[in-house]
Coordinates of C-alpha atoms and ligand atoms in Angstrom, one line a residue:
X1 CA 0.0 0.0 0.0
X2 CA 0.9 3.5 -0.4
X3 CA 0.1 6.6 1.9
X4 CA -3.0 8.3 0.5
X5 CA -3.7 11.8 1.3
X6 CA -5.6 12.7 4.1
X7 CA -8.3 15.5 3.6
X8 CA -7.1 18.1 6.0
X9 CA -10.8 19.4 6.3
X10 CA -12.0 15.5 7.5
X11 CA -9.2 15.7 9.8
X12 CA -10.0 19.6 11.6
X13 CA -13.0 17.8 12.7
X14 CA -11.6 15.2 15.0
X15 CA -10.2 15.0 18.1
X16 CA -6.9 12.3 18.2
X17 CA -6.2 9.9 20.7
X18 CA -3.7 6.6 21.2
X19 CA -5.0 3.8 22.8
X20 CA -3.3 1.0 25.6
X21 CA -4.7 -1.7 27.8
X22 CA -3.3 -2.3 31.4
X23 CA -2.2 -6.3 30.7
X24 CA -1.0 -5.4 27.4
X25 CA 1.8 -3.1 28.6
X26 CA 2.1 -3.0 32.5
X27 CA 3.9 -5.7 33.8
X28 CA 4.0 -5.6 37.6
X29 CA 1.3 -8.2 37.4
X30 CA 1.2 -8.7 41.4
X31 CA 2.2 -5.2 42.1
X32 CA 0.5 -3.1 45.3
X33 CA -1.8 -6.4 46.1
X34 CA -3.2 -6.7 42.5
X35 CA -5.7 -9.8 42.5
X36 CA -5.3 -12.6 39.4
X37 CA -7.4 -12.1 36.1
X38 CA -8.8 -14.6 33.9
X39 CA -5.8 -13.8 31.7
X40 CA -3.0 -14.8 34.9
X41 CA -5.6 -18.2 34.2
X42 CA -5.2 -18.1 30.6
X43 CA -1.8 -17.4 30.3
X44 CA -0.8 -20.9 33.1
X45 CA -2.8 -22.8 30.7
X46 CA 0.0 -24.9 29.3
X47 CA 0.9 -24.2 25.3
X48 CA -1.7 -21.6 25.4
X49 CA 0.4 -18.4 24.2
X50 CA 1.7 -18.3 20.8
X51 CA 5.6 -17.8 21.7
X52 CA 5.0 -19.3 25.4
X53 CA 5.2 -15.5 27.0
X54 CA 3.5 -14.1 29.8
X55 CA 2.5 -10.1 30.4
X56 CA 5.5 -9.6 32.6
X57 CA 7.1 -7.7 32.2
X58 CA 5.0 -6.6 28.8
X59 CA 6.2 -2.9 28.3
X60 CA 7.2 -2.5 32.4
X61 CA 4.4 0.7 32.2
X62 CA 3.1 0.2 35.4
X63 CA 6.9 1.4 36.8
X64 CA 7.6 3.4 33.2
X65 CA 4.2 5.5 33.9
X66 CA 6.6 9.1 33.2
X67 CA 8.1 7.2 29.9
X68 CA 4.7 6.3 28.5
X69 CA 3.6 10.2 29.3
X70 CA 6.7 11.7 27.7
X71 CA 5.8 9.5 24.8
X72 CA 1.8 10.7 24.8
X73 CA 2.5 14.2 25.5
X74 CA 5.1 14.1 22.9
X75 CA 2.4 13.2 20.1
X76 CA 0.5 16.1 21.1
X77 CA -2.9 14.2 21.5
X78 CA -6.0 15.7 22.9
X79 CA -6.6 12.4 25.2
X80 CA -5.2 9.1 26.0
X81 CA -6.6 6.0 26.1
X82 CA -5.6 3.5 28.6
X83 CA -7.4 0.6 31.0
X84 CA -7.8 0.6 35.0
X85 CA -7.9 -3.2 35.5
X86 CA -10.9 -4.5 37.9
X87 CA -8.5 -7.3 39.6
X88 CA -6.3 -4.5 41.0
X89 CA -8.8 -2.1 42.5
X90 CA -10.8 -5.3 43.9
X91 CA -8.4 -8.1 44.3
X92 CA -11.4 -10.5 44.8
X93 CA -13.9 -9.0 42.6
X94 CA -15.8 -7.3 45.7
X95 CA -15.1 -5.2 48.7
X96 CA -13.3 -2.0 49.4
X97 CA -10.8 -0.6 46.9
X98 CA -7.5 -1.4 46.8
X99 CA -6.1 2.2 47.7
X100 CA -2.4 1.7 46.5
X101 CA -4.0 0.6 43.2
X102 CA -6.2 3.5 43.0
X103 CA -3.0 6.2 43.8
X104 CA -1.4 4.6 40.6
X105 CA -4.2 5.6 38.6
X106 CA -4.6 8.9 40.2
X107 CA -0.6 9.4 39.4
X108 CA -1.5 8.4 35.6
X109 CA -4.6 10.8 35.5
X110 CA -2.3 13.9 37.2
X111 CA 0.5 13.1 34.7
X112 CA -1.6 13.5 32.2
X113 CA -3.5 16.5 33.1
X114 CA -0.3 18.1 33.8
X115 CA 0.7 17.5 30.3
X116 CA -2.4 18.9 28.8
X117 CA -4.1 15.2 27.6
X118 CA -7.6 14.4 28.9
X119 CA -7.4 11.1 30.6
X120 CA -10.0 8.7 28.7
X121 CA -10.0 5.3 30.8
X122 CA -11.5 2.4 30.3
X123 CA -13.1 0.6 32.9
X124 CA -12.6 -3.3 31.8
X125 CA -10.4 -4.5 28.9
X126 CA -10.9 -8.1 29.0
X127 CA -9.6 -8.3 32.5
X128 CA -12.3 -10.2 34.4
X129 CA -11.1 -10.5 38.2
X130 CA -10.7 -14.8 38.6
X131 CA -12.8 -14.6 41.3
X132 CA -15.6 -13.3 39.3
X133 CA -15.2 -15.9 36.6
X134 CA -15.5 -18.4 39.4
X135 CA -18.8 -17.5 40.2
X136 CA -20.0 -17.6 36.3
X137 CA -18.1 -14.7 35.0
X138 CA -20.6 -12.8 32.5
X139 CA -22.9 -15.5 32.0
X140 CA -24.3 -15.1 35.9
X141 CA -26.3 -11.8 36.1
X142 CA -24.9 -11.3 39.6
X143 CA -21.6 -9.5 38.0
X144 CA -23.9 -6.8 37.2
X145 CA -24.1 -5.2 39.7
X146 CA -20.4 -6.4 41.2
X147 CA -19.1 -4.2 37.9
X148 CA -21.3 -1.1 39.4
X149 CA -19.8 -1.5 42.5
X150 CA -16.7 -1.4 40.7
X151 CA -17.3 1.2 39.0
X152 CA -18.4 3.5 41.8
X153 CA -15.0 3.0 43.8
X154 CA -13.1 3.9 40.8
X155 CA -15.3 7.2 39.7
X156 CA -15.1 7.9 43.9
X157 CA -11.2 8.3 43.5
X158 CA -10.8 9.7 40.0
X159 CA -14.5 11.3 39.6
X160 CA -12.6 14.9 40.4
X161 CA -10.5 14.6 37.5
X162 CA -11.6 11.8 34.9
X163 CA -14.9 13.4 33.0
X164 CA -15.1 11.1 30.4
X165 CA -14.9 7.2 30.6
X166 CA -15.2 4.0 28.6
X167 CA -17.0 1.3 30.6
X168 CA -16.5 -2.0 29.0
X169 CA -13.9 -2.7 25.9
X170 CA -15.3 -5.1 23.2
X171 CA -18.0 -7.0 24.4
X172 CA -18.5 -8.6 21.4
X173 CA -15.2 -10.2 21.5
X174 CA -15.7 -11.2 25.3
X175 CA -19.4 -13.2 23.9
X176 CA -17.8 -14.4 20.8
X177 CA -13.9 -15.4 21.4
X178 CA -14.0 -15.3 24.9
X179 CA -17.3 -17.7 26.0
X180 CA -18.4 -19.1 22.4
X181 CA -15.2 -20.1 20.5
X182 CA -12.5 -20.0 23.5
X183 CA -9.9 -18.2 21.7
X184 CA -9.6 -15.2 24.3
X185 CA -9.8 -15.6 28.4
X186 CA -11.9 -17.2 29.8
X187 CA -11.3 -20.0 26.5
X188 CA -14.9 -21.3 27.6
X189 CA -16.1 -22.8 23.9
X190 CA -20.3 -22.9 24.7
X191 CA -21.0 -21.7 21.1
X192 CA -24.6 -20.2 21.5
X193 CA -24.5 -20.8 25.4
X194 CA -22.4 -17.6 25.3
X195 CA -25.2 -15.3 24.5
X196 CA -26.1 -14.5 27.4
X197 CA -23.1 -12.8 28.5
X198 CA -23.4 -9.8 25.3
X199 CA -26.8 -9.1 27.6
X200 CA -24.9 -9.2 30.7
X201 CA -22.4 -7.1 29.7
X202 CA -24.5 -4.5 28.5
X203 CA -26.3 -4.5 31.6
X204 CA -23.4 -4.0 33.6
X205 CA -22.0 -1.5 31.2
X206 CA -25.5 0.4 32.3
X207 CA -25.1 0.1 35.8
X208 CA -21.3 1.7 35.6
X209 CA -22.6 4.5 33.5
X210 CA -25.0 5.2 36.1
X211 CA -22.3 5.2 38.6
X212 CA -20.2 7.6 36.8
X213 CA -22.9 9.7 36.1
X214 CA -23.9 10.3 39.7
X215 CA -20.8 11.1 40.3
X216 CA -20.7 13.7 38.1
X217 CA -19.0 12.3 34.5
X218 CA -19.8 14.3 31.5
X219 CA -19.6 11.8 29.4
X220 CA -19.6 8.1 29.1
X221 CA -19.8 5.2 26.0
X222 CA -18.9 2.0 25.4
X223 CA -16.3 0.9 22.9
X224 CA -17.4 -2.4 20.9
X225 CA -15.5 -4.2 17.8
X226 CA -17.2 -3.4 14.7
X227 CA -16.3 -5.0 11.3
X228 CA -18.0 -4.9 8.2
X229 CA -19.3 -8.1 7.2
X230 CA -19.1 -9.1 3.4
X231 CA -20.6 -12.5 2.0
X232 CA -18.3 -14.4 -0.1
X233 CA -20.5 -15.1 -2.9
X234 CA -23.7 -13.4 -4.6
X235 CA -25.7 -16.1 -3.4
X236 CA -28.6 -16.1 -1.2
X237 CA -26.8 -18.9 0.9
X238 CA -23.9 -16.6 1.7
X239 CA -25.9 -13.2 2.2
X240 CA -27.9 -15.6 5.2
X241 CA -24.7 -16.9 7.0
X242 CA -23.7 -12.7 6.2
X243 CA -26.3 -12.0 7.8
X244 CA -26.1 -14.2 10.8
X245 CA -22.5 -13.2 11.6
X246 CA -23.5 -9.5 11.2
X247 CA -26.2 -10.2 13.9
X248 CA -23.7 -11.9 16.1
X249 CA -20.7 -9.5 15.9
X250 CA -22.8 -6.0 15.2
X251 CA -26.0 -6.2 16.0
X252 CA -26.1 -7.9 19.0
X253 CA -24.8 -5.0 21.2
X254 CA -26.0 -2.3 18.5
X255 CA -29.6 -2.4 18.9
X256 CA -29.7 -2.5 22.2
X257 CA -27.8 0.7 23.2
X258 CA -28.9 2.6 20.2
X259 CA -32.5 1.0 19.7
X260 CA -33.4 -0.5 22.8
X261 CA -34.0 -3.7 21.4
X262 CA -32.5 -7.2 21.2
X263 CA -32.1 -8.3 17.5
X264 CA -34.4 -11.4 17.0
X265 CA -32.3 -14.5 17.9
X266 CA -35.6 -16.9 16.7
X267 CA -34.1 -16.7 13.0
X268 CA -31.5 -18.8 14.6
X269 CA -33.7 -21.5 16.0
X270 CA -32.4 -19.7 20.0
X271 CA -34.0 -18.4 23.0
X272 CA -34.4 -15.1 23.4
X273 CA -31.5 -13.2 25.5
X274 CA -32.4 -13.3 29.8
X275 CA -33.9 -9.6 29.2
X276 CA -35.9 -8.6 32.7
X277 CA -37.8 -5.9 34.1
X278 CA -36.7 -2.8 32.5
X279 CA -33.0 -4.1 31.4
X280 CA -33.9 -2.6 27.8
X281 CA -34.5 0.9 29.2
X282 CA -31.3 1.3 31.0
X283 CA -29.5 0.2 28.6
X284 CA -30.6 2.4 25.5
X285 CA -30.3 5.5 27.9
X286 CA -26.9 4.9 29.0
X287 CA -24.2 5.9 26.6
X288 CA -23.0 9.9 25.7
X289 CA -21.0 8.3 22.8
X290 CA -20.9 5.4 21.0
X291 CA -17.4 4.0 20.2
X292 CA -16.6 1.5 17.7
X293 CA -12.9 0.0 17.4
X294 CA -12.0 -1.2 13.9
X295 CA -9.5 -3.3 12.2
X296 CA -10.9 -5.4 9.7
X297 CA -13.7 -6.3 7.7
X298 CA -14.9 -10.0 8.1
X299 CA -16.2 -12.1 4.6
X300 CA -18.1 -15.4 4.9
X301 CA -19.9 -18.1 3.3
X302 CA -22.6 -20.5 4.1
X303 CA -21.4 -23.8 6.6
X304 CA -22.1 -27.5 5.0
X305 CA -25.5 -28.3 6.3
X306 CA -24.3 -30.3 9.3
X307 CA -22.2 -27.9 11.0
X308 CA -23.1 -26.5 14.2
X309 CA -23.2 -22.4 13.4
X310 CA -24.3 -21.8 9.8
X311 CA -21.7 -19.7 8.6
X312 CA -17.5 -20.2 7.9
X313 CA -15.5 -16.9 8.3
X314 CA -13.0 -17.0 4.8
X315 CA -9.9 -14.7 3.8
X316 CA -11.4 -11.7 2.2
X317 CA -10.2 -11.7 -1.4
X318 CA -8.4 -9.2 -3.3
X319 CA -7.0 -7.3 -0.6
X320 CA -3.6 -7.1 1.3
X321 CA -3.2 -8.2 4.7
X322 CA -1.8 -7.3 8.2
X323 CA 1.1 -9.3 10.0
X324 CA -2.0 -11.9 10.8
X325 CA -2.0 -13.0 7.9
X326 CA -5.6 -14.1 5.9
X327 CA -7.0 -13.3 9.5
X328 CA -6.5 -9.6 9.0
X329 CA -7.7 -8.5 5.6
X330 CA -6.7 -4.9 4.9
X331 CA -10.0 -2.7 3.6
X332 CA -10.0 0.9 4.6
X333 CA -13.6 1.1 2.8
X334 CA -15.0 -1.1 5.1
X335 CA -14.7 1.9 8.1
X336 CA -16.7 4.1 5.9
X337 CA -19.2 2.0 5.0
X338 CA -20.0 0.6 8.3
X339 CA -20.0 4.2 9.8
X340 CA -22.6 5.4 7.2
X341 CA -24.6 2.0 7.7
X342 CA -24.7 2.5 11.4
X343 CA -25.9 5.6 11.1
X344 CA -28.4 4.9 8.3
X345 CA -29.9 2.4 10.4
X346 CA -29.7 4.5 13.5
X347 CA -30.2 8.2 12.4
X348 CA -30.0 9.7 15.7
X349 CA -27.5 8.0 17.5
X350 CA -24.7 9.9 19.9
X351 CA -21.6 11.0 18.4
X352 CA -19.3 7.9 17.4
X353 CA -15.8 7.8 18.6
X354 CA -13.3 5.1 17.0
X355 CA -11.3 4.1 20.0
X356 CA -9.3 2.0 18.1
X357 CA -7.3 1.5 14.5
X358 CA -4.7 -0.3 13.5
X359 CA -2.3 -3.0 12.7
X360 CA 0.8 -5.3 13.2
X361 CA 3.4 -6.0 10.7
X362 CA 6.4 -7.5 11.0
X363 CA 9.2 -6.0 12.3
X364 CA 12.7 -6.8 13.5
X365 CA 12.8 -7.5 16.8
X366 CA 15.5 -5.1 17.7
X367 CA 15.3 -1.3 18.6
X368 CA 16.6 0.7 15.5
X369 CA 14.6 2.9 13.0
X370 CA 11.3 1.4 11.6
X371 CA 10.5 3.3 8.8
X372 CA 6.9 1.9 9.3
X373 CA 5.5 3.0 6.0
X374 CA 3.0 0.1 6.1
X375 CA 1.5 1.1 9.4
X376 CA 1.2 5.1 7.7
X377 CA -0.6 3.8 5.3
X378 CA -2.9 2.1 7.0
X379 CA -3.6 4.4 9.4
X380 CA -4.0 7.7 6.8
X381 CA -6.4 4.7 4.6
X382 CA -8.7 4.8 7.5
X383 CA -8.7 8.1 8.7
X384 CA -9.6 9.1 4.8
X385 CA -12.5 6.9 5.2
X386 CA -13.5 8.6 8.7
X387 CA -13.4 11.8 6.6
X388 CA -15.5 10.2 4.0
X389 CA -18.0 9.3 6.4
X390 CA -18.1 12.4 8.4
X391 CA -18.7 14.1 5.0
X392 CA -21.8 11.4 4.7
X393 CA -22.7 13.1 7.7
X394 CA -21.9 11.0 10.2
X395 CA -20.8 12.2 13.9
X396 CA -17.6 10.8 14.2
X397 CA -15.8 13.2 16.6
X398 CA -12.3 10.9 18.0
X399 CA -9.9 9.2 16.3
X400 CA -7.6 6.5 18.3
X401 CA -4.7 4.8 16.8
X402 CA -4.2 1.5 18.6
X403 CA -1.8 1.4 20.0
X404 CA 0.8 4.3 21.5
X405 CA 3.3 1.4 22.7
X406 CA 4.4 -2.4 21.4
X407 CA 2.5 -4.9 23.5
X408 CA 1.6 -8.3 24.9
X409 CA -1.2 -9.5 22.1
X410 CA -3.1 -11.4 24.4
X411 CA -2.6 -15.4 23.0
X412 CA -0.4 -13.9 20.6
X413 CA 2.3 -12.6 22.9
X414 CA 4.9 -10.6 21.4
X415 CA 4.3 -12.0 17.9
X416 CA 2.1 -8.7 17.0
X417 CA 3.6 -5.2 17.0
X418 CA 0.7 -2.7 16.5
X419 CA 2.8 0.4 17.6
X420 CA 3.2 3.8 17.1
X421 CA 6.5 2.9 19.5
X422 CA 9.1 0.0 19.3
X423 CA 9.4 -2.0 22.9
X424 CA 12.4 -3.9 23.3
X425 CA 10.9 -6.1 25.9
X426 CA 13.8 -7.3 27.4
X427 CA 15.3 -4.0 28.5
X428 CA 12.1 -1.5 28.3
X429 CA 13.7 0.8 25.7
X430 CA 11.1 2.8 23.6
X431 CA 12.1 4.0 20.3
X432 CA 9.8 6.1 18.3
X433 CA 8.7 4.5 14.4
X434 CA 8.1 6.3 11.6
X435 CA 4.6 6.3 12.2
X436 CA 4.8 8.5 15.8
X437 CA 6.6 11.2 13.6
X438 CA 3.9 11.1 11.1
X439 CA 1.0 10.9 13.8
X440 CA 2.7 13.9 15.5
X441 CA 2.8 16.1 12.5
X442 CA -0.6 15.0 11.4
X443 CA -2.3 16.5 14.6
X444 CA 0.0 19.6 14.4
X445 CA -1.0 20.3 10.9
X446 CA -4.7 19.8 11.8
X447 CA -4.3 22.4 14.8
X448 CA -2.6 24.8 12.6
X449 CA -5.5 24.4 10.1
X450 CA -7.9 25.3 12.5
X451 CA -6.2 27.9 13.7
X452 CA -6.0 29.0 10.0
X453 CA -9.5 28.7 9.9
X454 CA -10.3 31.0 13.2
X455 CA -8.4 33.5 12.0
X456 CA -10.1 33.7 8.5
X457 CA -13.5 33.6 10.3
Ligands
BGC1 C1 -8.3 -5.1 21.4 C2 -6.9 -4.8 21.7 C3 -6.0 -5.7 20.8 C4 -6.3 -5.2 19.4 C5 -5.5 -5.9 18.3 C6 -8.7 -5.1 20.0 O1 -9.6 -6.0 19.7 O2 -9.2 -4.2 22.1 O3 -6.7 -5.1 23.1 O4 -4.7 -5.6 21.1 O5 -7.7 -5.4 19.1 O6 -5.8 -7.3 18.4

């Protein structure tokens, strides 16, 4: 790919952010009397992780907090993006907060704040205290209202300072490779059986928004994965199964925050999701913003008749790919049109922030310059189609590259580099890619445009 050029008016209208998650870069895994997640779990399963890593010491962020602000503040962005993991506020998924735990954050929020970036956390990214997962994890309604709790310790401590949170990260890929297929924590493979847990989640998502709210947040969303689902072939076998996996990944978590309904899960011979009492309600009146994180688009074509879910997920053809191979098909189109199909089907929905965009390739493993033209290109692809939507009149007001820093990709390990920084994870070192230089001067030109543009007015 080559960089195309991105429409400097598209761009005055967005606000830039970088994006982290606290297992993916902290390290310090035990640190101040942090409890285990389901990903400690996942990563002692034996032969679990790609390259047989753990998260420790990941990036070493939770000790390298003035590195990783340098590093932000040196981008100039208008907010950061980064995750306050449940496990370490309550070790045991209930109970008071853990108070040395909560000073870290407060250190990262001040840091920020002193360096001009809002602080933009988000409440849970993937990190499901073990304890919870013992007692059913998201399929037992009960962690509702353990997540609210939650919730309302953190917002007590940071409430002052932090106006604008993301609750939960993903919950489609929690309901879908998390509880259905197993290929995320907590690996539980119950196919269908996982469906309850995209109602849980948004449930709890509700009951942490109304937390932050009473204590005074301006403005909270959730972030889900969006992708654009293609079928394979023209055939009305493939635009079903398209359909189906649209419902599953999109839909399912869509409707109810924008619509304030549940999509209708008869078409696939299934109960209907463990809705109660006014559930529906809360939910649809929950969110300031809605965010949508995308990488990919996703084509598929109709299962042989005796398979279990009626639809195989296929390489996309045509199109290049990201260090994942077939997995990650590379279609900057595919932002734009899902942006101006979510917005067709929901005309009056909040403003849409993309919390997160991007992509590994392969890299050398040691620290030296990465000219990273594949990763500009990719990134100025999609913010070109954020522009194009914006222009379809969509309300896209934030754009997040994911991710600031190298990281620990989850059953991938170090395999993946998605950033805008090289780690050397044995010594900590951050060097700086191509693609920090370009971010950089990207949001300086768009602040000197608009300042162009005050002046003329
Ligand atoms: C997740 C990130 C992850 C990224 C790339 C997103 O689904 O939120 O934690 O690293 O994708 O796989």
């Amino acid at each position: 790919m080559t960089p195309l050029s991105t429409d400097p008016a598209a761009r005055a209208r967005l606000r830039w952010s970088a994006a982290t998650s606290s297992v993916q870069i902290e390290g310090s895994r035990r640190a101040d009397g942090a409890g285990r997640s389901i990903w400690d779990d996942e990563i002692a399963k034996p032969g679990r992780i790609r390259d047989g890593s753990t998260a420790e010491p990941a990036c070493d962020s939770y000790r390298r907090v003035a590195d990783d602000l340098a590093l932000v503040a040196g981008l100039g962005l208008d907010r950061y993006r980064f995750s306050i993991p449940w496990a370490r506020v309550q070790p045991d998924g209930r109970g008071p907060g853990n108070v040395a735990a909560l000073d870290h954050y407060a250190r990262v929020v001040d840091g920020l704040l002193a360096a001009g970036v809002t602080p933009f956390p988000t409440l849970y990214h993937w990190e499901l205290p073990s304890a919870v997962e013992a007692d059913g994890g998201w399929l037992a309604r009960d962690t509702v209202e353990r997540f609210g709790e939650y919730a309302a310790l953190v917002a007590a401590r940071l409430g002052d300072r932090v106006s604008s949170w993301y609750t939960l990260n993903e919950p489609a890929m929690t309901t879908l490779q998390g509880y259905a297929v197993g290929a995320l924590a907590p690996g539980r493979q119950l196919l269908y059986g996982a469906l309850p847990t995209a109602h849980h989640q948004l449930l709890a998502h509700s009951r942490a928004a109304e937390a932050l709210h009473a204590r005074g947040a301006a403005s909270v969303g959730l972030v889900n994965n969006h992708t654009w689902v293609l079928p394979l072939r023209d055939t009305e076998e493939d635009q079903a199964a398209a359909a189906v996996y649209d419902l599953l990944h999109n839909r399912l978590f869509s409707e109810p925050l924008l619509s304030g309904t549940t999509p209708d899960l008869e078409v696939l011979g299934l109960p209907p999701l463990p809705v109660l009492g006014d559930d529906l309600a809360r939910i649809a009146g929950s969110i300031d913003f809605y965010g949508v994180n995308f990488y990919n688009p996703t084509t598929v074509t109709a299962a042989a008749a005796e398979d279990d879910i009626p639809f195989e997920i296929v390489p996309t053809p045509g199109v290049p790919v990201t260090g994942f191979g077939p997995e990650w098909p590379i279609m900057p189109s595919a932002l734009r049109d899902l942006l101006i199909d979510l917005h067709r089907r929901h005309p009056s929905m909040p403003p849409i922030i993309i919390g997160e965009n991007g992509a590994s390739f392969p890299e050398p493993d040691v620290a030296g310059p990465v000219e990273d033209i594949d990763r500009i290109a990719y990134l100025s692809a999609h913010i070109d189609a954020v522009g194009e939507a914006i222009d379809a009149g969509v309300p896209v007001e934030e754009y997040t590259v994911w991710s600031l820093l190298d990281n620990w990709e989850w059953t991938d390990g170090y395999t993946q580099r998605f950033g805008l920084v090289h780690v050397d994870f044995s010594t900590g070192e951050r060097t700086p890619k191509g693609s920090y230089g370009w971010y950089r001067d990207l949001i300086a030109g768009t602040r000197a445009a608009e300042d162009a543009e005050a002046a003329r007015a």
